[in-house]
Short mmCIF file of N, CA and C in Angstrom, two decimals:
data_model
loop_
_atom_site.label_atom_id
_atom_site.label_comp_id
_atom_site.label_asym_id
_atom_site.label_seq_id
_atom_site.Cartn_x
_atom_site.Cartn_y
_atom_site.Cartn_z
N UNK A 21 52.84 14.75 -10.39
CA UNK A 21 53.27 13.39 -10.14
C UNK A 21 54.13 12.95 -11.31
N UNK A 22 55.29 12.41 -11.00
CA UNK A 22 56.19 11.91 -12.04
C UNK A 22 56.09 10.39 -12.11
N UNK A 23 55.88 9.90 -13.33
CA UNK A 23 55.78 8.46 -13.55
C UNK A 23 56.89 8.06 -14.52
N UNK A 24 57.88 7.30 -14.07
CA UNK A 24 58.97 6.89 -14.97
C UNK A 24 58.45 6.05 -16.14
N UNK A 25 59.16 6.10 -17.24
CA UNK A 25 58.73 5.41 -18.46
C UNK A 25 58.57 3.91 -18.25
N UNK A 26 59.43 3.28 -17.44
CA UNK A 26 59.30 1.84 -17.24
C UNK A 26 57.99 1.49 -16.52
N UNK A 27 57.52 2.38 -15.65
CA UNK A 27 56.23 2.15 -14.97
C UNK A 27 55.09 2.35 -15.97
N UNK A 28 55.19 3.38 -16.80
CA UNK A 28 54.17 3.59 -17.84
C UNK A 28 54.10 2.38 -18.76
N UNK A 29 55.26 1.85 -19.15
CA UNK A 29 55.28 0.66 -20.01
C UNK A 29 54.60 -0.52 -19.32
N UNK A 30 54.79 -0.65 -18.00
CA UNK A 30 54.15 -1.71 -17.23
C UNK A 30 52.63 -1.55 -17.25
N UNK A 31 52.16 -0.31 -17.10
CA UNK A 31 50.71 -0.04 -17.13
C UNK A 31 50.14 -0.40 -18.50
N UNK A 32 50.84 0.00 -19.56
CA UNK A 32 50.38 -0.30 -20.92
C UNK A 32 50.30 -1.80 -21.14
N UNK A 33 51.32 -2.51 -20.71
CA UNK A 33 51.34 -3.97 -20.85
C UNK A 33 50.17 -4.62 -20.11
N UNK A 34 49.95 -4.18 -18.88
CA UNK A 34 48.83 -4.71 -18.09
C UNK A 34 47.50 -4.41 -18.75
N UNK A 35 47.33 -3.19 -19.25
CA UNK A 35 46.07 -2.80 -19.89
C UNK A 35 45.82 -3.60 -21.16
N UNK A 36 46.86 -3.81 -21.95
CA UNK A 36 46.70 -4.58 -23.19
C UNK A 36 46.40 -6.05 -22.89
N UNK A 37 47.03 -6.58 -21.86
CA UNK A 37 46.81 -7.97 -21.48
C UNK A 37 45.38 -8.19 -21.02
N UNK A 38 44.82 -7.25 -20.26
CA UNK A 38 43.48 -7.41 -19.70
C UNK A 38 42.37 -6.94 -20.64
N UNK A 39 42.72 -6.22 -21.70
CA UNK A 39 41.71 -5.75 -22.66
C UNK A 39 41.00 -6.97 -23.26
N UNK A 40 39.71 -6.86 -23.54
CA UNK A 40 38.92 -5.64 -23.62
C UNK A 40 38.37 -5.15 -22.27
N UNK A 41 38.68 -5.85 -21.17
CA UNK A 41 38.21 -5.39 -19.87
C UNK A 41 39.12 -4.30 -19.32
N UNK A 42 38.57 -3.47 -18.45
CA UNK A 42 39.38 -2.49 -17.74
C UNK A 42 40.28 -3.24 -16.75
N UNK A 43 41.45 -2.68 -16.52
CA UNK A 43 42.37 -3.21 -15.52
C UNK A 43 42.64 -2.10 -14.51
N UNK A 44 43.27 -2.43 -13.39
CA UNK A 44 43.41 -1.42 -12.35
C UNK A 44 44.56 -1.72 -11.41
N UNK A 45 44.87 -0.73 -10.59
CA UNK A 45 45.91 -0.89 -9.59
C UNK A 45 46.16 0.41 -8.86
N UNK A 46 47.19 0.39 -8.04
CA UNK A 46 47.65 1.57 -7.34
C UNK A 46 49.04 1.94 -7.85
N UNK A 47 49.32 3.22 -7.90
CA UNK A 47 50.66 3.71 -8.16
C UNK A 47 51.25 4.10 -6.82
N UNK A 48 52.34 3.42 -6.46
CA UNK A 48 53.00 3.64 -5.17
C UNK A 48 54.26 4.46 -5.38
N UNK A 49 54.64 5.21 -4.36
CA UNK A 49 55.86 5.97 -4.49
C UNK A 49 56.16 6.82 -3.28
N UNK A 50 56.92 7.87 -3.52
CA UNK A 50 57.38 8.75 -2.45
C UNK A 50 57.07 10.20 -2.79
N UNK A 51 56.94 10.99 -1.75
CA UNK A 51 56.78 12.43 -1.91
C UNK A 51 58.12 13.08 -1.60
N UNK A 52 58.50 14.03 -2.42
CA UNK A 52 59.76 14.73 -2.20
C UNK A 52 59.55 16.22 -2.45
N UNK A 53 60.63 16.98 -2.30
CA UNK A 53 60.55 18.42 -2.57
C UNK A 53 60.17 18.68 -4.03
N UNK A 54 60.50 17.74 -4.91
CA UNK A 54 60.20 17.87 -6.33
C UNK A 54 58.82 17.34 -6.70
N UNK A 55 58.06 16.92 -5.71
CA UNK A 55 56.73 16.39 -5.97
C UNK A 55 56.67 14.89 -5.76
N UNK A 56 55.55 14.30 -6.11
CA UNK A 56 55.36 12.86 -5.95
C UNK A 56 56.05 12.12 -7.09
N UNK A 57 56.74 11.02 -6.73
CA UNK A 57 57.46 10.21 -7.71
C UNK A 57 56.98 8.77 -7.57
N UNK A 58 56.41 8.23 -8.64
CA UNK A 58 55.94 6.85 -8.64
C UNK A 58 57.14 5.92 -8.77
N UNK A 59 57.17 4.90 -7.91
CA UNK A 59 58.25 3.91 -7.97
C UNK A 59 57.74 2.52 -8.32
N UNK A 60 56.43 2.27 -8.16
CA UNK A 60 55.88 0.94 -8.43
C UNK A 60 54.43 1.00 -8.87
N UNK A 61 54.08 0.06 -9.71
CA UNK A 61 52.68 -0.22 -10.05
C UNK A 61 52.28 -1.44 -9.23
N UNK A 62 51.25 -1.30 -8.42
CA UNK A 62 50.73 -2.44 -7.67
C UNK A 62 49.47 -2.91 -8.39
N UNK A 63 49.62 -3.96 -9.18
CA UNK A 63 48.52 -4.48 -10.00
C UNK A 63 47.46 -5.12 -9.12
N UNK A 64 46.19 -4.83 -9.47
CA UNK A 64 45.08 -5.44 -8.74
C UNK A 64 44.07 -6.02 -9.73
N UNK A 65 43.27 -6.93 -9.22
CA UNK A 65 42.24 -7.56 -10.04
C UNK A 65 41.01 -6.68 -10.14
N UNK A 66 40.50 -6.53 -11.36
CA UNK A 66 39.20 -5.90 -11.56
C UNK A 66 38.16 -7.00 -11.36
N UNK A 67 37.54 -7.03 -10.19
CA UNK A 67 36.61 -8.12 -9.90
C UNK A 67 35.30 -8.01 -10.69
N UNK A 68 35.09 -6.87 -11.36
CA UNK A 68 33.92 -6.75 -12.23
C UNK A 68 34.14 -7.42 -13.58
N UNK A 69 35.40 -7.59 -13.98
CA UNK A 69 35.72 -8.19 -15.28
C UNK A 69 34.86 -7.58 -16.39
N UNK A 70 34.90 -6.25 -16.45
CA UNK A 70 34.04 -5.49 -17.36
C UNK A 70 34.86 -4.55 -18.24
N UNK A 71 34.42 -4.33 -19.48
CA UNK A 71 35.09 -3.34 -20.33
C UNK A 71 34.67 -1.91 -20.04
N UNK A 72 33.70 -1.71 -19.14
CA UNK A 72 33.16 -0.37 -18.90
C UNK A 72 33.31 0.14 -17.47
N UNK A 73 33.70 -0.71 -16.55
CA UNK A 73 33.91 -0.24 -15.17
C UNK A 73 34.79 -1.24 -14.44
N UNK A 74 35.26 -0.81 -13.27
CA UNK A 74 36.12 -1.68 -12.48
C UNK A 74 35.79 -1.56 -11.01
N UNK A 75 36.14 -2.60 -10.28
CA UNK A 75 36.11 -2.58 -8.82
C UNK A 75 37.34 -3.33 -8.35
N UNK A 76 38.04 -2.74 -7.37
CA UNK A 76 39.18 -3.41 -6.79
C UNK A 76 38.72 -4.61 -5.96
N UNK A 77 39.54 -5.65 -5.95
CA UNK A 77 39.33 -6.75 -5.03
C UNK A 77 39.73 -6.22 -3.65
N UNK A 78 38.83 -6.23 -2.66
CA UNK A 78 39.17 -5.69 -1.35
C UNK A 78 40.42 -6.32 -0.73
N UNK A 79 40.63 -7.61 -0.98
CA UNK A 79 41.84 -8.26 -0.47
C UNK A 79 43.09 -7.65 -1.09
N UNK A 80 43.02 -7.30 -2.38
CA UNK A 80 44.16 -6.65 -3.05
C UNK A 80 44.41 -5.27 -2.45
N UNK A 81 43.35 -4.53 -2.16
CA UNK A 81 43.50 -3.19 -1.58
C UNK A 81 44.21 -3.26 -0.22
N UNK A 82 43.80 -4.19 0.61
CA UNK A 82 44.42 -4.34 1.92
C UNK A 82 45.88 -4.75 1.76
N UNK A 83 46.14 -5.70 0.86
CA UNK A 83 47.52 -6.16 0.63
C UNK A 83 48.39 -5.02 0.10
N UNK A 84 47.83 -4.19 -0.77
CA UNK A 84 48.60 -3.06 -1.33
C UNK A 84 48.97 -2.07 -0.23
N UNK A 85 48.04 -1.75 0.63
CA UNK A 85 48.31 -0.82 1.73
C UNK A 85 49.37 -1.40 2.67
N UNK A 86 49.24 -2.66 3.00
CA UNK A 86 50.21 -3.33 3.88
C UNK A 86 51.60 -3.34 3.22
N UNK A 87 51.64 -3.67 1.93
CA UNK A 87 52.90 -3.69 1.19
C UNK A 87 53.54 -2.30 1.16
N UNK A 88 52.74 -1.28 0.82
CA UNK A 88 53.26 0.09 0.73
C UNK A 88 53.85 0.51 2.07
N UNK A 89 53.14 0.27 3.14
CA UNK A 89 53.64 0.64 4.47
C UNK A 89 54.94 -0.08 4.80
N UNK A 90 55.03 -1.36 4.43
CA UNK A 90 56.24 -2.15 4.74
C UNK A 90 57.46 -1.63 3.99
N UNK A 91 57.23 -0.98 2.84
CA UNK A 91 58.32 -0.45 2.02
C UNK A 91 58.54 1.05 2.21
N UNK A 92 57.76 1.67 3.10
CA UNK A 92 57.88 3.10 3.31
C UNK A 92 57.36 3.93 2.14
N UNK A 93 56.39 3.36 1.41
CA UNK A 93 55.81 4.03 0.25
C UNK A 93 54.41 4.54 0.56
N UNK A 94 53.93 5.44 -0.28
CA UNK A 94 52.57 5.96 -0.17
C UNK A 94 51.78 5.53 -1.41
N UNK A 95 50.48 5.42 -1.24
CA UNK A 95 49.61 5.24 -2.40
C UNK A 95 49.42 6.64 -2.98
N UNK A 96 50.00 6.86 -4.15
CA UNK A 96 49.94 8.18 -4.79
C UNK A 96 48.74 8.31 -5.71
N UNK A 97 48.33 7.17 -6.31
CA UNK A 97 47.22 7.24 -7.27
C UNK A 97 46.53 5.89 -7.37
N UNK A 98 45.26 5.97 -7.65
CA UNK A 98 44.42 4.86 -8.05
C UNK A 98 44.43 4.95 -9.58
N UNK A 99 44.68 3.85 -10.28
CA UNK A 99 44.67 3.94 -11.74
C UNK A 99 43.84 2.82 -12.33
N UNK A 100 43.29 3.10 -13.50
CA UNK A 100 42.60 2.07 -14.26
C UNK A 100 42.68 2.40 -15.74
N UNK A 101 42.31 1.42 -16.55
CA UNK A 101 42.37 1.62 -18.00
C UNK A 101 40.99 1.89 -18.57
N UNK A 102 41.01 2.57 -19.70
CA UNK A 102 39.83 2.74 -20.54
C UNK A 102 40.19 2.13 -21.89
N UNK A 103 39.83 0.86 -22.12
CA UNK A 103 40.21 0.21 -23.37
C UNK A 103 39.59 0.84 -24.62
N UNK A 104 38.42 1.42 -24.49
CA UNK A 104 37.72 1.91 -25.68
C UNK A 104 37.15 3.32 -25.50
N UNK A 105 37.72 4.09 -24.57
CA UNK A 105 37.27 5.47 -24.39
C UNK A 105 38.46 6.33 -23.98
N UNK A 106 38.32 7.65 -24.07
CA UNK A 106 39.45 8.55 -23.79
C UNK A 106 39.93 8.51 -22.34
N UNK A 107 41.09 9.11 -22.12
CA UNK A 107 41.71 9.19 -20.80
C UNK A 107 41.14 10.38 -20.03
N UNK A 108 39.90 10.22 -19.62
CA UNK A 108 39.24 11.23 -18.79
C UNK A 108 38.23 10.49 -17.90
N UNK A 109 37.98 11.02 -16.72
CA UNK A 109 37.08 10.33 -15.79
C UNK A 109 35.64 10.31 -16.30
N UNK A 110 35.03 9.14 -16.18
CA UNK A 110 33.60 9.03 -16.48
C UNK A 110 32.83 9.61 -15.29
N UNK A 111 31.53 9.75 -15.44
CA UNK A 111 30.72 10.23 -14.32
C UNK A 111 30.83 9.27 -13.13
N UNK A 112 30.89 7.97 -13.43
CA UNK A 112 31.05 6.97 -12.36
C UNK A 112 32.41 7.14 -11.68
N UNK A 113 33.48 7.36 -12.47
CA UNK A 113 34.81 7.57 -11.90
C UNK A 113 34.80 8.76 -10.94
N UNK A 114 34.17 9.84 -11.36
CA UNK A 114 34.10 11.04 -10.52
C UNK A 114 33.30 10.78 -9.25
N UNK A 115 32.20 10.09 -9.40
CA UNK A 115 31.34 9.78 -8.24
C UNK A 115 32.08 8.92 -7.22
N UNK A 116 32.92 8.01 -7.69
CA UNK A 116 33.60 7.07 -6.79
C UNK A 116 34.95 7.59 -6.28
N UNK A 117 35.38 8.75 -6.76
CA UNK A 117 36.66 9.33 -6.34
C UNK A 117 36.48 10.02 -5.00
N UNK A 118 36.66 9.27 -3.93
CA UNK A 118 36.33 9.81 -2.61
C UNK A 118 37.55 10.12 -1.74
N UNK A 119 38.76 10.01 -2.29
CA UNK A 119 39.96 10.31 -1.50
C UNK A 119 40.68 11.50 -2.13
N UNK A 120 40.54 12.70 -1.54
CA UNK A 120 41.16 13.89 -2.14
C UNK A 120 42.68 13.92 -1.99
N UNK A 121 43.26 12.98 -1.23
CA UNK A 121 44.71 13.00 -1.02
C UNK A 121 45.49 12.27 -2.11
N UNK A 122 44.78 11.54 -3.00
CA UNK A 122 45.47 10.83 -4.08
C UNK A 122 45.00 11.34 -5.43
N UNK A 123 45.72 10.92 -6.45
CA UNK A 123 45.34 11.24 -7.82
C UNK A 123 44.61 10.05 -8.42
N UNK A 124 43.90 10.29 -9.49
CA UNK A 124 43.19 9.24 -10.21
C UNK A 124 43.72 9.23 -11.64
N UNK A 125 44.43 8.17 -11.99
CA UNK A 125 45.08 8.08 -13.29
C UNK A 125 44.27 7.16 -14.20
N UNK A 126 44.18 7.55 -15.47
CA UNK A 126 43.44 6.76 -16.45
C UNK A 126 44.32 6.57 -17.68
N UNK A 127 44.55 5.31 -18.02
CA UNK A 127 45.32 4.94 -19.20
C UNK A 127 44.33 4.53 -20.29
N UNK A 128 44.31 5.28 -21.37
CA UNK A 128 43.41 4.98 -22.48
C UNK A 128 44.16 4.26 -23.59
N UNK A 129 43.52 3.23 -24.14
CA UNK A 129 44.03 2.53 -25.33
C UNK A 129 43.22 2.93 -26.55
N UNK A 130 42.37 3.93 -26.39
CA UNK A 130 41.47 4.39 -27.45
C UNK A 130 42.17 5.43 -28.31
N UNK A 131 42.27 5.17 -29.61
CA UNK A 131 42.91 6.10 -30.55
C UNK A 131 44.31 6.47 -30.10
N UNK A 132 45.13 5.44 -29.86
CA UNK A 132 46.48 5.64 -29.36
C UNK A 132 46.51 5.38 -27.87
N UNK A 133 47.67 5.56 -27.27
CA UNK A 133 47.82 5.35 -25.83
C UNK A 133 48.00 6.70 -25.17
N UNK A 134 47.16 6.97 -24.17
CA UNK A 134 47.19 8.25 -23.45
C UNK A 134 47.07 7.96 -21.96
N UNK A 135 47.85 8.69 -21.16
CA UNK A 135 47.80 8.55 -19.71
C UNK A 135 47.72 9.93 -19.08
N UNK A 136 46.62 10.17 -18.39
CA UNK A 136 46.41 11.41 -17.66
C UNK A 136 46.08 11.07 -16.21
N UNK A 137 46.39 11.99 -15.32
CA UNK A 137 45.96 11.81 -13.93
C UNK A 137 45.23 13.07 -13.48
N UNK A 138 44.35 12.87 -12.53
CA UNK A 138 43.44 13.92 -12.11
C UNK A 138 43.38 13.98 -10.59
N UNK A 139 43.21 15.18 -10.07
CA UNK A 139 42.86 15.35 -8.67
C UNK A 139 41.37 15.68 -8.69
N UNK A 140 40.61 14.88 -7.96
CA UNK A 140 39.15 15.04 -7.93
C UNK A 140 38.74 15.27 -6.48
N UNK A 141 38.10 16.41 -6.24
CA UNK A 141 37.68 16.77 -4.88
C UNK A 141 36.20 17.15 -4.90
N UNK A 142 35.45 16.51 -4.04
CA UNK A 142 34.01 16.78 -3.93
C UNK A 142 33.29 16.74 -5.28
N UNK A 143 33.62 15.73 -6.07
CA UNK A 143 32.95 15.55 -7.35
C UNK A 143 33.38 16.48 -8.45
N UNK A 144 34.48 17.20 -8.25
CA UNK A 144 34.97 18.14 -9.26
C UNK A 144 36.42 17.81 -9.62
N UNK A 145 36.72 17.84 -10.91
CA UNK A 145 38.11 17.69 -11.35
C UNK A 145 38.78 19.04 -11.13
N UNK A 146 39.77 19.06 -10.24
CA UNK A 146 40.41 20.33 -9.91
C UNK A 146 41.82 20.45 -10.52
N UNK A 147 42.34 19.33 -11.06
CA UNK A 147 43.67 19.39 -11.66
C UNK A 147 43.84 18.21 -12.61
N UNK A 148 44.54 18.44 -13.70
CA UNK A 148 44.83 17.39 -14.68
C UNK A 148 46.31 17.45 -15.01
N UNK A 149 46.96 16.29 -15.05
CA UNK A 149 48.33 16.17 -15.52
C UNK A 149 48.37 15.18 -16.68
N UNK A 150 49.11 15.53 -17.72
CA UNK A 150 49.30 14.66 -18.88
C UNK A 150 50.63 13.94 -18.70
N UNK A 151 50.60 12.63 -18.75
CA UNK A 151 51.82 11.82 -18.57
C UNK A 151 52.27 11.15 -19.86
N UNK A 152 51.36 10.91 -20.78
CA UNK A 152 51.69 10.26 -22.06
C UNK A 152 50.59 10.56 -23.06
#
């Protein structure tokens, strides 16, 4: 999955603004012969307002899907921040990763800024990509 620098900058800005709580959203984009290309960050509310976990607002999820379809985009990844821990899925993240067709991206603000995405299938991390 390719994430342009301006989108990464948007994720960093959102994560810093919402810190110390986790923030979240969807990465929308297109699939091509060269792979998945992110074109937009669809920001969503973390209704848990917690520094250790997140939950999407269901209304935001529905709106994101409707928006993506109206623009001919796909939901390529679910993303959230880890304000005080590394860019790797927690046990809870792995347990809740129930869609094998998307990636799960984690932006860490811990010890620098790091962005990795993961494909998680049946509770197992089967692929990791480093984006920043």
